[in-house]
Coordinates of C-alpha atoms in Angstrom, one line a residue:
M1 CA -55.8 -0.6 -37.6
R2 CA -55.8 2.6 -35.5
K3 CA -58.2 1.0 -33.0
I4 CA -55.9 -2.0 -32.6
I5 CA -52.9 0.3 -31.9
K6 CA -55.0 2.3 -29.5
R7 CA -56.1 -0.8 -27.6
T8 CA -52.5 -2.1 -27.4
I9 CA -51.4 1.3 -25.9
V10 CA -54.2 1.0 -23.3
V11 CA -53.0 -2.5 -22.3
V12 CA -49.4 -1.3 -21.9
L13 CA -50.5 1.6 -19.8
A14 CA -52.6 -0.6 -17.6
M15 CA -49.7 -3.0 -17.1
S16 CA -47.5 0.0 -16.2
M17 CA -50.1 1.1 -13.6
V18 CA -50.2 -2.4 -12.1
I19 CA -46.4 -2.4 -11.7
G20 CA -46.5 1.1 -10.3
I21 CA -49.1 0.2 -7.7
S22 CA -47.8 -3.1 -6.6
G23 CA -44.1 -2.3 -6.9
C24 CA -42.3 -5.5 -7.8
D25 CA -45.0 -7.9 -6.7
L26 CA -45.7 -8.8 -10.3
F27 CA -42.1 -10.1 -10.7
K28 CA -42.4 -12.0 -7.4
K29 CA -45.1 -14.0 -9.0
T30 CA -43.5 -14.5 -12.3
N31 CA -39.8 -15.2 -11.5
K32 CA -39.3 -18.5 -9.6
G33 CA -35.8 -19.3 -11.0
H34 CA -33.1 -20.5 -8.6
T35 CA -29.5 -19.7 -8.9
D36 CA -26.8 -22.4 -8.9
L37 CA -25.4 -22.0 -5.4
Y38 CA -22.1 -23.5 -6.3
W39 CA -21.7 -20.9 -9.1
Y40 CA -23.1 -18.2 -6.8
M41 CA -20.6 -19.0 -4.1
N42 CA -17.5 -19.1 -6.4
L43 CA -17.2 -22.9 -6.3
T44 CA -17.2 -23.5 -10.1
E45 CA -14.9 -22.6 -13.0
E46 CA -15.9 -22.0 -16.6
Q47 CA -14.3 -24.5 -19.0
E48 CA -14.3 -24.4 -22.8
G49 CA -17.7 -24.2 -24.3
G50 CA -19.0 -22.2 -21.3
K51 CA -19.7 -25.2 -19.1
E52 CA -19.4 -24.6 -15.4
V53 CA -17.6 -27.3 -13.5
K54 CA -17.4 -27.7 -9.7
F55 CA -13.9 -27.3 -8.1
T56 CA -12.6 -30.5 -6.4
S57 CA -9.8 -31.3 -4.0
K58 CA -7.8 -34.4 -3.2
E59 CA -7.2 -33.1 0.3
G60 CA -10.9 -32.8 1.3
E61 CA -14.3 -31.3 0.7
V62 CA -14.4 -28.0 -1.2
A63 CA -16.3 -25.3 0.8
A64 CA -17.5 -21.8 0.1
V65 CA -15.9 -19.1 2.3
A66 CA -18.5 -16.6 3.5
L67 CA -16.7 -13.3 4.4
E68 CA -18.4 -10.5 6.3
D69 CA -20.2 -9.2 3.2
K70 CA -19.4 -11.5 0.2
Y71 CA -18.1 -14.9 -0.8
A72 CA -14.3 -15.2 -1.2
D73 CA -13.0 -15.6 -4.7
E74 CA -11.0 -18.5 -3.5
Y75 CA -12.7 -21.6 -2.1
G76 CA -11.9 -23.3 1.2
I77 CA -11.3 -27.0 2.0
V78 CA -12.6 -29.1 4.9
K79 CA -10.0 -31.7 5.8
D80 CA -10.5 -34.2 8.6
G81 CA -13.0 -31.8 10.2
D82 CA -10.7 -28.8 10.1
C83 CA -11.4 -25.7 8.1
F84 CA -8.7 -24.5 5.7
V85 CA -8.9 -21.2 3.9
N86 CA -6.8 -20.0 1.0
I87 CA -4.1 -17.7 2.6
D88 CA -4.8 -15.1 -0.1
S89 CA -8.4 -14.8 1.2
I90 CA -7.0 -14.4 4.8
K91 CA -4.5 -11.7 3.7
A92 CA -7.0 -9.7 1.7
N93 CA -9.8 -9.8 4.2
V94 CA -8.9 -10.9 7.7
D95 CA -5.2 -10.0 8.4
D96 CA -2.5 -9.1 5.9
R97 CA 0.3 -10.2 8.2
F98 CA 0.0 -13.8 7.2
Y99 CA 2.5 -14.8 4.5
Y100 CA 3.4 -17.7 2.4
D101 CA 6.9 -18.2 1.1
K102 CA 6.3 -20.4 -2.0
N103 CA 10.0 -20.8 -2.6
E104 CA 10.9 -22.3 0.8
K105 CA 7.4 -23.6 1.5
L106 CA 6.9 -21.7 4.7
V107 CA 3.7 -20.2 6.3
M108 CA 4.4 -17.2 8.5
F109 CA 2.6 -14.7 10.8
T110 CA 4.4 -11.5 11.9
N111 CA 3.2 -9.2 14.6
A112 CA 4.9 -6.3 16.4
K113 CA 7.3 -8.6 18.4
D114 CA 7.4 -12.1 16.9
I115 CA 7.8 -13.9 13.6
I116 CA 5.9 -17.3 13.7
I117 CA 7.2 -19.7 11.1
S118 CA 5.9 -23.2 10.1
K119 CA 6.9 -25.5 7.3
V120 CA 4.0 -26.4 5.0
G121 CA 2.3 -29.6 6.1
E122 CA 3.6 -29.6 9.6
S123 CA 1.9 -29.2 13.0
K124 CA 4.7 -27.3 14.7
T125 CA 6.3 -23.9 14.4
E126 CA 10.1 -23.2 14.2
D127 CA 10.1 -21.9 17.8
G128 CA 9.2 -25.4 19.0
E129 CA 5.5 -25.0 19.7
T130 CA 3.4 -28.1 18.6
K131 CA -0.2 -27.6 17.6
D132 CA -2.8 -30.2 17.8
Y133 CA -3.7 -29.7 14.2
Q134 CA -2.1 -29.5 10.8
I135 CA -1.2 -25.9 10.2
S136 CA -1.2 -25.8 6.4
F137 CA -1.0 -27.6 3.1
V138 CA -0.4 -26.7 -0.6
E139 CA -2.6 -27.9 -3.4
D140 CA -2.3 -26.7 -7.1
N141 CA 0.2 -24.1 -6.0
N142 CA -2.3 -22.6 -3.6
C143 CA -1.6 -22.5 0.2
Y144 CA -4.4 -23.3 2.6
I145 CA -4.1 -22.4 6.2
N146 CA -6.0 -23.9 9.1
M147 CA -8.5 -21.4 10.7
E148 CA -7.4 -22.6 14.1
F149 CA -3.9 -21.3 13.3
V150 CA -5.5 -18.0 12.1
S151 CA -7.6 -17.7 15.3
D152 CA -4.5 -18.4 17.4
Y153 CA -2.8 -15.2 16.3
T154 CA -5.6 -12.8 15.2
S155 CA -9.1 -12.1 16.4
V156 CA -11.5 -14.0 14.1
E157 CA -14.5 -16.3 14.6
Y158 CA -15.4 -19.1 12.2
K159 CA -18.1 -21.7 11.9
L160 CA -18.5 -24.7 9.6
F161 CA -22.0 -25.3 8.1
E162 CA -22.2 -28.7 6.3
A163 CA -23.8 -29.1 2.9
K164 CA -27.6 -29.4 2.8
K165 CA -29.5 -30.4 -0.3
K166 CA -28.4 -28.0 -3.1
C167 CA -26.4 -25.8 -0.7
P168 CA -22.7 -26.5 -0.5
T169 CA -20.6 -26.6 2.7
I170 CA -19.8 -23.1 4.0
I171 CA -17.0 -21.8 6.2
S172 CA -18.4 -18.5 7.6
L173 CA -16.0 -15.9 9.0
N174 CA -16.6 -12.9 11.2
Y175 CA -13.7 -10.5 12.0
K176 CA -14.8 -6.9 11.6
D177 CA -15.0 -4.5 14.6
G178 CA -17.8 -2.0 14.8
K179 CA -21.5 -1.2 15.0
A180 CA -24.0 -3.1 12.8
K181 CA -27.7 -4.0 12.7
E182 CA -29.4 -7.3 12.9
G183 CA -33.0 -8.4 12.9
A184 CA -35.3 -11.4 12.3
L185 CA -37.6 -12.2 9.3
D186 CA -41.3 -11.9 10.0
D187 CA -42.3 -14.1 7.2
E188 CA -40.9 -16.9 5.0
I189 CA -38.8 -15.0 2.4
E190 CA -37.0 -15.9 -0.8
M191 CA -33.5 -14.4 -0.7
R192 CA -32.4 -13.0 -4.1
T193 CA -29.0 -12.6 -5.7
N194 CA -29.7 -8.9 -6.0
G195 CA -32.2 -6.2 -4.9
D196 CA -35.4 -6.9 -6.8
Y197 CA -37.7 -9.8 -7.7
Q198 CA -36.4 -10.1 -11.2
N199 CA -33.2 -11.7 -9.8
L200 CA -32.8 -15.4 -9.1
I201 CA -33.6 -17.0 -5.8
V202 CA -30.6 -17.9 -3.5
T203 CA -32.6 -19.8 -1.0
T204 CA -35.9 -19.7 1.0
L205 CA -35.4 -18.4 4.5
K206 CA -37.9 -19.4 7.2
E207 CA -39.8 -17.0 9.4
G208 CA -37.8 -16.0 12.4
T209 CA -34.4 -16.4 10.6
K210 CA -31.8 -14.0 12.1
V211 CA -30.0 -11.8 9.6
K212 CA -27.1 -9.4 9.9
I213 CA -27.7 -6.3 7.7
I214 CA -24.7 -5.8 5.5
E215 CA -26.0 -2.9 3.4
E216 CA -29.2 -1.0 3.6
G217 CA -31.1 -0.1 0.4
K218 CA -34.2 1.7 -0.5
N219 CA -36.4 -1.4 -0.7
W220 CA -34.0 -4.3 -0.3
D221 CA -31.2 -4.9 2.2
K222 CA -28.1 -7.1 1.7
V223 CA -27.9 -9.5 4.6
K224 CA -25.9 -12.4 5.9
A225 CA -28.2 -15.0 7.4
V226 CA -27.4 -17.7 9.9
G227 CA -25.5 -20.5 8.0
G228 CA -23.4 -18.1 6.1
I229 CA -26.0 -17.4 3.3
I230 CA -25.5 -13.9 1.8
G231 CA -28.0 -12.2 -0.5
Y232 CA -30.9 -9.7 -0.6
V233 CA -34.3 -9.6 1.1
P234 CA -37.0 -7.0 1.1
E235 CA -36.3 -4.6 4.0
K236 CA -40.0 -4.5 5.0
Y237 CA -39.8 -8.2 6.1
I238 CA -37.0 -7.6 8.5
D239 CA -38.4 -7.1 12.0
D240 CA -37.0 -6.5 15.5
I241 CA -34.1 -4.5 14.0
H242 CA -31.6 -3.5 16.7
K243 CA -28.0 -2.3 16.8
F244 CA -25.1 -4.3 18.1
E245 CA -21.4 -4.0 18.3
S246 CA -18.9 -6.6 17.2
V247 CA -15.7 -6.5 19.2
Y248 CA -12.6 -8.3 17.9
N249 CA -9.5 -7.5 19.9
D250 CA -6.6 -6.2 17.9
D251 CA -3.0 -5.7 18.9
E252 CA -2.5 -2.1 17.7
D253 CA -1.2 -1.1 21.1
T254 CA 1.8 -3.4 20.8
Y255 CA 3.2 -1.4 17.8
N256 CA 5.2 1.0 19.9
H257 CA 6.9 3.7 17.8
H258 CA 10.3 5.1 18.5
L259 CA 9.9 8.8 17.8
I260 CA 11.8 12.1 18.0
K261 CA 10.0 14.4 20.4
D262 CA 10.1 17.6 18.3
G263 CA 9.8 16.0 14.9
V264 CA 12.2 14.8 12.3
N265 CA 14.5 17.0 10.3
M266 CA 16.6 14.4 8.4
V267 CA 19.1 15.0 5.6
W268 CA 20.3 12.2 3.4
D269 CA 24.1 12.1 2.9
A270 CA 25.2 10.5 -0.4
V271 CA 28.2 8.4 0.8
Y272 CA 29.4 6.4 -2.3
N273 CA 32.8 5.4 -1.0
Q274 CA 34.5 4.8 2.3
T275 CA 36.7 7.9 2.2
A276 CA 33.6 10.2 1.8
N277 CA 32.8 9.6 5.5
A278 CA 35.8 11.8 6.4
N279 CA 34.1 14.8 4.8
L280 CA 31.3 15.0 7.3
N281 CA 32.9 17.6 9.6
N282 CA 33.2 20.1 6.7
E283 CA 29.7 19.2 5.3
I284 CA 27.8 19.9 8.5
K285 CA 29.8 23.0 9.4
H286 CA 26.8 25.3 8.6
V287 CA 24.0 22.9 9.3
K288 CA 21.3 24.1 11.7
G289 CA 18.0 22.5 12.7
A290 CA 18.8 19.0 11.4
N291 CA 18.6 16.2 13.9
V292 CA 19.1 13.1 11.8
L293 CA 21.8 12.2 9.3
V294 CA 21.1 9.4 6.8
P295 CA 24.3 8.2 5.1
T296 CA 23.8 5.8 2.1
W297 CA 25.9 3.1 3.7
F298 CA 24.4 -0.4 2.9
E299 CA 23.6 -2.3 -0.2
I300 CA 22.5 -5.8 -0.8
E301 CA 25.5 -7.7 -2.2
S302 CA 24.5 -11.3 -2.8
K303 CA 21.6 -13.7 -3.0
D304 CA 22.4 -15.1 0.5
G305 CA 21.7 -11.7 2.1
G306 CA 25.3 -10.4 2.0
L307 CA 25.8 -6.7 2.5
T308 CA 28.2 -4.1 1.1
S309 CA 28.9 -1.7 4.0
R310 CA 30.5 1.8 4.0
A311 CA 29.6 2.4 7.7
D312 CA 32.1 4.4 9.7
E313 CA 32.4 4.6 13.5
D314 CA 34.0 8.1 13.4
Y315 CA 31.2 9.4 11.3
I316 CA 28.7 8.4 14.0
G317 CA 30.8 10.0 16.7
T318 CA 31.0 13.3 14.8
A319 CA 27.2 13.3 14.2
H320 CA 26.5 12.5 17.9
K321 CA 28.7 15.4 19.0
K322 CA 26.6 17.7 16.8
G323 CA 23.5 16.4 18.4
M324 CA 22.3 14.4 15.4
E325 CA 21.2 10.7 15.2
V326 CA 22.5 8.5 12.4
W327 CA 20.0 6.3 10.5
A328 CA 21.9 4.1 8.1
L329 CA 20.3 3.7 4.7
L330 CA 19.9 0.3 3.0
D331 CA 19.0 0.5 -0.7
D332 CA 18.2 -1.9 -3.6
F333 CA 20.1 -0.1 -6.4
K334 CA 22.9 -2.6 -7.0
S335 CA 21.2 -5.6 -8.6
K336 CA 17.5 -6.0 -9.2
K337 CA 17.8 -9.8 -9.6
V338 CA 19.7 -10.2 -6.4
D339 CA 17.3 -8.0 -4.5
R340 CA 14.3 -9.9 -5.9
Y341 CA 15.8 -13.2 -4.7
V342 CA 16.5 -11.9 -1.2
L343 CA 13.0 -10.5 -0.8
T344 CA 11.3 -13.7 -2.0
H345 CA 13.3 -16.1 0.1
T346 CA 12.9 -16.1 3.9
S347 CA 16.3 -17.5 4.7
A348 CA 18.0 -14.8 2.6
R349 CA 15.8 -12.0 4.3
Q350 CA 16.7 -13.3 7.7
K351 CA 20.5 -13.3 6.9
L352 CA 20.3 -9.8 5.5
I353 CA 18.5 -8.5 8.6
T354 CA 20.8 -10.3 11.0
R355 CA 23.9 -8.9 9.2
L356 CA 22.5 -5.4 9.2
M357 CA 21.5 -5.5 12.8
D358 CA 25.0 -6.8 13.8
S359 CA 26.5 -3.7 12.2
V360 CA 23.9 -1.5 13.9
D361 CA 24.7 -3.0 17.2
A362 CA 28.5 -3.0 16.8
L363 CA 28.6 0.7 15.7
G364 CA 25.9 2.2 17.8
I365 CA 23.7 3.3 14.8
D366 CA 20.5 5.0 15.9
G367 CA 18.2 3.8 13.2
V368 CA 17.7 2.2 9.8
N369 CA 16.3 3.9 6.6
I370 CA 15.0 1.5 3.9
D371 CA 15.2 3.0 0.4
F372 CA 13.9 0.3 -2.0
E373 CA 12.9 1.9 -5.3
Y374 CA 12.8 -1.1 -7.7
V375 CA 10.0 -3.1 -6.0
T376 CA 7.6 -4.4 -8.6
Q377 CA 3.9 -5.1 -8.0
G378 CA 4.7 -8.8 -8.3
I379 CA 7.0 -8.8 -5.2
A380 CA 5.2 -6.1 -3.2
K381 CA 3.9 -8.6 -0.6
D382 CA 7.4 -10.0 -0.2
Y383 CA 8.8 -6.5 0.3
L384 CA 6.2 -5.8 2.9
Q385 CA 7.1 -9.0 4.7
F386 CA 10.7 -7.9 4.7
L387 CA 9.7 -4.6 6.3
R388 CA 7.7 -6.5 8.9
E389 CA 10.6 -8.6 9.8
M390 CA 12.9 -5.6 9.8
S391 CA 10.5 -3.8 12.2
V392 CA 10.6 -6.7 14.7
A393 CA 14.4 -6.6 14.7
C394 CA 14.5 -2.7 15.1
R395 CA 11.9 -2.8 17.8
K396 CA 13.9 -5.4 19.7
Q397 CA 17.0 -3.2 19.5
R398 CA 15.1 -0.1 20.2
I399 CA 16.2 1.8 17.2
T400 CA 14.2 3.8 14.6
L401 CA 12.9 2.3 11.4
S402 CA 12.0 4.7 8.6
I403 CA 10.9 3.7 5.1
D404 CA 11.4 5.8 1.9
N405 CA 8.7 6.0 -0.8
Y406 CA 8.1 7.8 -4.1
A407 CA 5.7 10.7 -4.0
A408 CA 2.3 9.2 -3.3
A409 CA 0.4 8.5 -6.5
G410 CA -1.9 5.8 -7.8
H411 CA 0.7 3.9 -9.8
T412 CA 2.9 3.3 -6.7
A413 CA 0.0 2.5 -4.2
Y414 CA 1.1 -1.2 -4.2
Y415 CA 3.9 -0.2 -1.8
D416 CA 1.1 -0.2 0.7
W417 CA 1.8 2.9 2.7
K418 CA -0.9 2.1 5.3
Q419 CA 0.7 -1.1 6.3
Q420 CA 4.1 0.6 6.3
Y421 CA 2.8 3.2 8.6
K422 CA 1.6 0.6 11.0
I423 CA 4.9 -1.2 11.4
A424 CA 7.5 1.6 10.9
D425 CA 8.3 4.6 13.0
Y426 CA 8.3 7.0 10.1
V427 CA 7.1 6.8 6.5
V428 CA 9.1 9.1 4.3
F429 CA 7.7 10.4 0.9
M430 CA 10.3 11.7 -1.6
N431 CA 8.1 14.4 -2.9
Y432 CA 10.2 15.3 -5.9
D433 CA 11.1 14.2 -9.4
E434 CA 7.9 15.6 -10.8
H435 CA 10.0 16.2 -13.9
N436 CA 13.1 14.2 -14.4
A437 CA 15.8 13.4 -16.9
G438 CA 13.6 11.1 -19.0
D439 CA 10.7 13.5 -19.5
E440 CA 9.7 15.1 -22.8
E441 CA 8.8 18.4 -21.1
A442 CA 10.9 20.8 -19.0
G443 CA 9.4 21.5 -15.6
S444 CA 9.9 21.8 -11.9
V445 CA 11.5 19.1 -9.9
S446 CA 8.8 19.7 -7.3
S447 CA 6.1 22.3 -7.7
L448 CA 4.2 23.2 -4.6
D449 CA 0.9 21.8 -6.0
F450 CA 2.6 18.5 -6.9
M451 CA 4.0 18.2 -3.3
E452 CA 0.7 19.1 -1.7
N453 CA -1.3 16.7 -3.8
A454 CA 1.2 13.9 -2.9
I455 CA 0.8 14.8 0.8
N456 CA -2.9 14.7 0.5
T457 CA -2.8 11.3 -1.3
A458 CA -0.6 9.9 1.4
I459 CA -2.7 11.1 4.3
E460 CA -5.9 9.9 2.5
Q461 CA -4.4 6.4 2.2
I462 CA -2.8 6.2 5.6
G463 CA -5.5 7.9 7.6
D464 CA -3.0 9.9 9.8
S465 CA -0.2 12.3 9.3
K466 CA 1.9 12.6 12.5
R467 CA 4.5 10.1 11.4
I468 CA 4.7 11.1 7.7
V469 CA 7.9 12.8 6.7
N470 CA 7.9 15.3 3.8
G471 CA 10.9 14.7 1.5
M472 CA 12.1 17.7 -0.5
P473 CA 14.9 18.4 -2.9
F474 CA 18.0 20.5 -2.5
F475 CA 18.6 20.2 -6.2
T476 CA 17.0 21.5 -9.4
R477 CA 17.4 20.7 -13.1
L478 CA 19.0 22.9 -15.7
W479 CA 16.9 22.2 -18.9
E480 CA 18.5 22.7 -22.3
M481 CA 16.3 23.0 -25.5
T482 CA 18.1 23.0 -28.8
P483 CA 16.2 23.3 -32.1
E484 CA 16.5 20.3 -34.4
G485 CA 19.4 20.5 -36.8
K486 CA 21.1 23.3 -34.9
G487 CA 23.2 21.3 -32.4
S488 CA 24.4 17.9 -31.6
N489 CA 20.9 16.4 -32.0
K490 CA 21.4 14.5 -28.6
G491 CA 18.8 14.1 -25.9
K492 CA 15.1 13.6 -25.9
Y493 CA 13.5 14.4 -29.2
V494 CA 10.4 16.5 -28.8
E495 CA 7.9 17.3 -31.5
D496 CA 6.5 20.9 -31.3
A497 CA 4.1 21.9 -34.0
V498 CA 4.1 25.6 -32.8
D499 CA 7.7 26.5 -32.1
G500 CA 9.5 23.7 -34.0
N501 CA 10.9 20.4 -33.0
Y502 CA 13.9 20.3 -30.6
Y503 CA 16.1 18.1 -28.4
L504 CA 15.7 18.3 -24.7
N505 CA 18.5 17.6 -22.2
S506 CA 18.8 18.3 -18.5
Q507 CA 21.3 18.0 -15.6
A508 CA 20.8 18.0 -11.9
L509 CA 22.4 20.9 -10.1
G510 CA 22.7 21.8 -6.4
M511 CA 21.6 25.2 -5.3
T512 CA 25.0 26.9 -5.5
L513 CA 25.8 25.6 -8.9
A514 CA 22.4 26.6 -10.2
E515 CA 22.9 30.1 -8.9
K516 CA 26.3 30.3 -10.5
A517 CA 24.8 29.1 -13.9
Y518 CA 22.2 31.8 -14.2
K519 CA 24.4 34.6 -12.8
K520 CA 27.1 33.7 -15.3
A521 CA 24.4 34.1 -18.0
K522 CA 23.4 37.4 -16.4
A523 CA 19.8 36.2 -16.1
K524 CA 17.5 37.2 -13.3
P525 CA 14.9 34.9 -11.7
S526 CA 11.3 35.9 -11.3
F527 CA 8.6 34.4 -9.0
D528 CA 6.4 31.8 -10.8
K529 CA 3.0 31.8 -9.2
E530 CA 2.0 28.4 -10.6
T531 CA 4.9 26.5 -9.0
K532 CA 5.5 28.9 -6.1
Q533 CA 9.2 28.9 -7.1
N534 CA 11.6 31.3 -8.6
F535 CA 12.0 30.6 -12.3
V536 CA 14.9 31.7 -14.6
T537 CA 15.4 31.4 -18.3
W538 CA 18.0 32.7 -20.8
E539 CA 19.1 32.0 -24.4
D540 CA 22.6 31.2 -25.6
K541 CA 21.8 30.6 -29.3
P542 CA 20.7 28.2 -30.5
T543 CA 19.9 26.8 -27.0
T544 CA 17.3 28.0 -24.5
Y545 CA 17.9 27.3 -20.8
E546 CA 15.3 27.0 -18.1
M547 CA 15.4 26.4 -14.3
W548 CA 12.8 26.2 -11.6
L549 CA 15.0 27.1 -8.7
E550 CA 15.4 25.4 -5.3
D551 CA 16.3 28.2 -2.9
E552 CA 15.1 30.0 0.3
T553 CA 11.7 30.7 -1.4
S554 CA 10.9 27.1 -2.4
I555 CA 12.1 25.5 0.9
A556 CA 10.1 28.0 3.0
E557 CA 6.9 27.3 1.0
R558 CA 7.3 23.6 1.4
L559 CA 8.0 23.8 5.1
Q560 CA 4.7 25.5 5.5
L561 CA 3.0 22.4 4.1
T562 CA 4.6 20.3 6.8
K563 CA 3.0 22.7 9.4
K564 CA -0.3 22.8 7.6
Y565 CA -0.8 19.0 7.5
K566 CA 0.9 18.4 10.9
L567 CA 3.4 16.0 9.5
G568 CA 6.1 14.2 11.4
G569 CA 8.9 16.2 9.9
N570 CA 11.0 16.9 6.9
A571 CA 13.7 15.2 4.8
Y572 CA 16.2 16.7 2.4
W573 CA 18.1 15.3 -0.6
A574 CA 21.0 15.7 -0.2
L575 CA 23.6 17.1 2.1
G576 CA 26.1 19.3 0.2
Q577 CA 23.6 20.4 -2.5
E578 CA 22.2 23.2 -0.4
K579 CA 23.3 26.8 0.1
D580 CA 24.5 27.6 3.7
S581 CA 21.6 30.1 4.1
I582 CA 19.0 27.3 3.7
W583 CA 19.6 26.1 7.2
Q584 CA 18.4 29.3 8.8
V585 CA 15.3 29.1 6.6
I586 CA 14.7 25.6 8.0
V587 CA 15.2 26.8 11.6
D588 CA 12.8 29.8 11.1
N589 CA 10.1 27.7 9.6
Q590 CA 10.0 24.7 12.0

């Protein structure tokens, strides 16, 4: 028995040595399985029982869409010899500026200067241009767009490769700028679905076949071969490798940005009724260093794009005399359902923008500030289309467009800051509300680390910093912690196994009111190294009070971040919540 075991071990070791010496050649001889190319190229769907069924279309022949480095999740359709690709594939991979309005059945493309609109199924655009092809069609709630239309407005090459034997029809796209490598096969090679011989065969490529190297590996390279076939081949069989550069012209230089020479120092002005405009002279009496006022003047009023306006011509005149521009704010705070309808219907968006621009033109407003804080992920693309359309209108009227955002974090990345940065003059990040009224823990409204992390996240996503505006608070929160059973039992109930359960409440206070509160309690602030702020606490039994203060210290620290990261400026919420002395701090730290 021991001899048999010994002999088995020897055989296993011998096999291991063969594999080690020959690499994967053993598997090359043993695995001759072919993959189903329709499945491999995302042209099938799994039905009940696990059966894979090919997609079909009443409009034409279903085709795989070969992107630069993979097959699109959505199939294309060849209709009357024209190549149609799902608009979602185009948006995700080629150019995000294409847009489909499913409610009004419109296909659109928006660049820096123009909005091209076509009704689904037609061969003309709304500006009167007639194409010699059908622009789009809809099937099974999916919009397919003609690649001729795509290539008319963005830099992309496409080729159609008809079905051969077991290989389906392929629409191959090339659209990426930059340097790459290509070569030719020096032998007949079996392309695999992944980088070793254990994987299934995609197809057999003839000697001399040209391949573009997508991704270099240790022994296998991912390539795209002539015909739009994508897979892996052993790198040792790729010969005559040379570098080349793909050049696809873009229109980045057409996105001119209307900027303030020495950077932005904008302050939001909370104007919640018409009469509040008259307070401006008194409110800006001590203001220094600010060059932009942002009054909260406009709200969406109705589904047809109606506006509520608190705009005031005298306010603008007062601001201009003080050397400050006025960027009127438009928000989405009034009705989420109304705002959702407006964003998802092109006719409503157009009416909203027209009405807003009419007010801008009539009053001599210098810019528009968009502050939409209730955009869900489901309508993020519609919101971005609204911003694109707004940017075209602002560019035509030569006024500034700025867009407000929450502090940059993963859960709000769908606001797509990079695309915002492309189309807007300034992208503003409201780097506060680290702790807010709904939290179960008392804390700073905006600690320095929180702000710096948010700035880093924004720059990382955008890839630039010179038009990012750092929003900071002029307010703090007074936190009240009352032990359970020793007060009104109102607020956020917090379980604390160490110190006992309590109810947590907070209220927002401007700088002056915050100072009055702790002075009245005869409490003294001390510097908190963790938040880089002054912190104060006191007890008025049974309640404990805490504040992380907004004051000269916190503002000075944050202004240094703007310098450190070479940002486009600062923004402050809100006028009237600051102490007069803050403005000199702002001047000294610009």
